[in-house]
Amino acid sequence: SQTIHQWPATLVQPVGSPLSLECTVEGTSNPNLYWYRQAAGRGLQLLFYSVGIGQISSEVPQNLSASRPQDRQFILSSKKLLLSDSGFYLCAWSRAQGAGNTIYFGEGSWLTVV
Amino acid sequence: QKEVEQDPGPLSVPEGAIVSLNCTYSNSAFQYFMWYRQYSRKGPELLMYTYSSGNKEDGRFTAQVDKSSKYISLFIRDSQPSDSATYLCAMSRTGANSKLTFGKGITLSVRP
């Protein structure tokens, strides 16, 4: 069966510090990978998605970047965090040819920028 | 008009009640419809998945799609306190890399 791991689960970072959130998927190959942010009252916002190694599409211009160094690894980064980067970050995957592109989420990472 | 609208809630019901959660959408190209359940401070989990119009039942949960009205529903029978969570509707067009469009979610509380 497929599993998705995301870490760290919680972190508190000062403004201006760097960020690295990591996500790995097991039990499947060549998945589509996603980073979402969820803010209270604003729903799920798609930040980045990737259909293959080194292929990253950005949905929203922002202070964040993503990378996919390996087939089942997805990393969300920032060089300098802003207060507005606080939120709940979710990694997700879907089968590349899956019907309806059902996506499966990780447990999420709570980021507080202080 | 947003592509997907979901009642903002919150919704509070007594244990055993029948719950109806609804979403409307504007894009007639949507063919796949999903409901996700999200417990507090956790990632969303897929609850129900349907293709095109019709009903799908899974235990106490029934998903209903009415494409002519661009309206989808999730019914929960005999609601339990463990059903207390945020429910998000999601939908997508056909195509391998079509992305999901989510509703904002509604928080349900089932009182013992």
XYZ file of C-alpha atoms in Angstrom:
226
model
C 0.000 0.000 0.000
C 1.014 3.584 -0.500
C 2.053 5.854 2.327
C 3.098 9.468 2.508
C 5.389 10.881 5.137
C 5.809 14.561 5.885
C 8.063 16.256 8.402
C 8.532 18.080 10.644
C 5.036 18.012 12.081
C 5.389 21.299 13.915
C 7.910 24.077 13.801
C 8.300 27.623 15.057
C 10.668 29.772 13.054
C 11.747 33.415 13.372
C 11.063 35.887 10.605
C 13.877 35.858 8.077
C 14.981 32.309 8.806
C 15.053 29.565 6.146
C 12.525 26.767 5.830
C 12.666 23.211 4.593
C 9.691 20.842 4.710
C 10.140 17.362 3.322
C 7.759 14.784 1.988
C 8.269 11.257 0.704
C 5.860 8.774 -0.827
C 6.252 5.018 -0.601
C 4.607 2.203 -2.496
C 4.162 3.889 -5.856
C 6.290 5.234 -8.669
C 6.146 8.419 -10.723
C 3.422 10.039 -8.619
C 2.172 13.569 -9.083
C 3.190 15.518 -6.000
C 1.627 18.617 -4.457
C 2.198 21.202 -1.764
C -0.881 22.904 -0.323
C -1.289 25.532 2.352
C -4.397 25.683 4.491
C -5.274 28.857 6.357
C -8.282 29.292 8.585
C -11.297 30.416 6.599
C -9.428 30.296 3.311
C -9.521 26.648 2.388
C -6.799 24.731 0.621
C -4.446 26.726 -1.564
C -2.352 24.813 -4.095
C 1.209 26.121 -3.966
C 3.205 23.774 -6.190
C 2.727 20.577 -8.105
C 5.114 18.269 -9.892
C 4.595 15.594 -12.520
C 8.196 14.363 -12.495
C 11.730 14.844 -11.215
C 12.808 18.456 -11.620
C 9.409 19.480 -13.015
C 7.770 22.052 -10.761
C 4.775 24.237 -11.492
C 3.989 27.172 -9.241
C 0.392 28.168 -8.748
C 0.884 31.298 -6.694
C 3.835 33.717 -6.715
C 5.209 33.869 -3.205
C 8.132 33.580 -0.878
C 8.361 29.822 -1.271
C 9.946 27.370 -3.693
C 9.710 23.636 -4.262
C 12.046 20.978 -5.543
C 11.753 17.335 -6.516
C 15.226 15.813 -6.373
C 13.966 12.228 -6.507
C 10.890 10.534 -7.923
C 9.100 10.234 -4.581
C 10.580 13.183 -2.686
C 9.164 16.684 -2.610
C 10.657 19.596 -0.688
C 9.174 22.976 0.161
C 11.676 25.716 0.941
C 12.070 29.345 1.736
C 15.223 31.413 2.055
C 13.628 34.015 4.340
C 10.335 33.411 6.074
C 7.689 36.092 6.440
C 5.016 36.306 9.117
C 2.444 35.638 6.398
C 4.036 32.244 5.702
C 2.517 30.857 8.903
C -0.011 28.120 8.264
C -0.688 24.436 7.853
C 1.283 22.913 4.981
C 0.166 19.708 3.369
C 2.025 17.454 0.985
C -0.078 15.220 -1.230
C 0.275 12.720 -4.041
C -1.825 11.262 -6.823
C -1.324 8.594 -9.436
C -0.134 10.092 -12.681
C -2.903 8.399 -14.639
C -5.356 7.981 -11.808
C -9.045 8.418 -12.451
C -10.237 11.763 -11.262
C -6.803 12.556 -9.896
C -7.804 11.607 -6.396
C -5.127 12.953 -4.130
C -3.912 11.623 -0.823
C -2.595 13.929 1.851
C 0.127 13.658 4.411
C -0.395 14.547 8.045
C 0.663 18.150 7.540
C 3.216 20.520 9.031
C 2.236 23.382 11.286
C 4.472 26.380 10.709
C 4.424 29.391 12.998
C 6.617 32.299 12.012
C 7.362 34.615 14.927
C -18.548 33.412 -8.801
C -16.200 30.883 -7.247
C -15.876 27.549 -9.026
C -16.909 25.627 -5.914
C -19.102 26.974 -3.119
C -19.585 25.197 0.153
C -21.774 26.234 3.082
C -19.353 27.770 5.594
C -20.997 26.426 8.743
C -20.171 25.505 11.423
C -22.832 22.877 11.863
C -23.805 21.301 15.173
C -26.179 18.331 15.414
C -27.165 15.838 18.132
C -25.902 12.287 17.991
C -28.040 10.111 15.729
C -29.117 12.950 13.454
C -28.999 12.785 9.676
C -26.515 15.301 8.338
C -26.591 16.827 4.880
C -23.515 18.629 3.576
C -23.664 20.383 0.236
C -21.548 21.999 -2.454
C -22.438 23.816 -5.635
C -20.156 24.398 -8.571
C -20.103 26.411 -11.741
C -17.778 24.472 -14.071
C -19.808 21.991 -16.106
C -16.586 20.208 -17.107
C -16.220 18.679 -13.651
C -16.705 14.927 -13.849
C -15.119 13.565 -10.672
C -16.453 14.430 -7.239
C -14.948 13.698 -3.870
C -15.505 14.303 -0.204
C -12.640 14.561 2.236
C -12.817 14.417 6.002
C -10.296 16.331 8.075
C -9.900 15.891 11.796
C -8.435 18.737 13.798
C -4.744 19.295 13.074
C -4.597 16.364 10.640
C -4.388 16.039 6.869
C -7.614 15.484 4.911
C -8.509 11.871 4.150
C -10.547 10.698 1.202
C -14.019 9.702 2.330
C -16.105 9.278 -0.814
C -15.435 9.312 -4.548
C -17.990 9.414 -7.356
C -17.862 9.796 -11.085
C -20.502 11.811 -12.945
C -24.081 11.841 -11.656
C -25.660 9.399 -9.251
C -25.411 8.091 -5.734
C -22.769 6.100 -3.923
C -23.216 4.551 -0.527
C -20.587 3.410 1.956
C -21.895 2.420 5.341
C -23.484 5.442 6.963
C -22.268 7.765 4.210
C -23.987 8.524 0.916
C -22.572 10.792 -1.760
C -24.959 12.253 -4.299
C -24.153 14.121 -7.491
C -26.659 16.073 -9.556
C -24.785 17.390 -12.567
C -27.851 19.024 -14.071
C -28.083 21.270 -11.018
C -24.307 21.384 -10.429
C -24.902 20.244 -6.875
C -23.306 17.553 -4.762
C -24.209 16.310 -1.303
C -22.846 14.109 1.412
C -25.356 12.483 3.763
C -24.342 11.009 7.085
C -26.879 8.742 8.761
C -26.930 8.014 12.482
C -24.227 10.599 13.064
C -21.686 9.851 15.780
C -19.398 12.109 17.834
C -16.510 10.539 15.899
C -17.940 12.179 12.762
C -17.022 15.580 14.205
C -14.565 16.973 11.675
C -14.256 19.368 8.768
C -15.657 18.066 5.485
C -14.334 19.339 2.179
C -15.831 18.731 -1.216
C -13.511 18.478 -4.206
C -13.944 17.990 -7.904
C -11.984 17.808 -11.134
C -12.269 17.548 -14.880
C -11.080 14.590 -16.886
C -7.435 14.479 -17.919
C -4.422 12.902 -16.284
C -3.081 16.085 -14.731
C -6.298 17.915 -13.996
C -6.062 19.361 -10.526
C -8.695 19.199 -7.838
C -10.757 22.235 -6.939
C -11.751 22.259 -3.284
C -14.546 23.856 -1.362
C -13.509 25.738 1.767
C -14.896 23.068 4.059
C -17.580 22.923 6.713
C -16.927 22.008 10.327
C -19.375 19.510 11.780
C -19.827 18.897 15.475
C -21.918 15.937 16.642
C -23.052 16.387 20.254
C -23.310 13.258 22.442
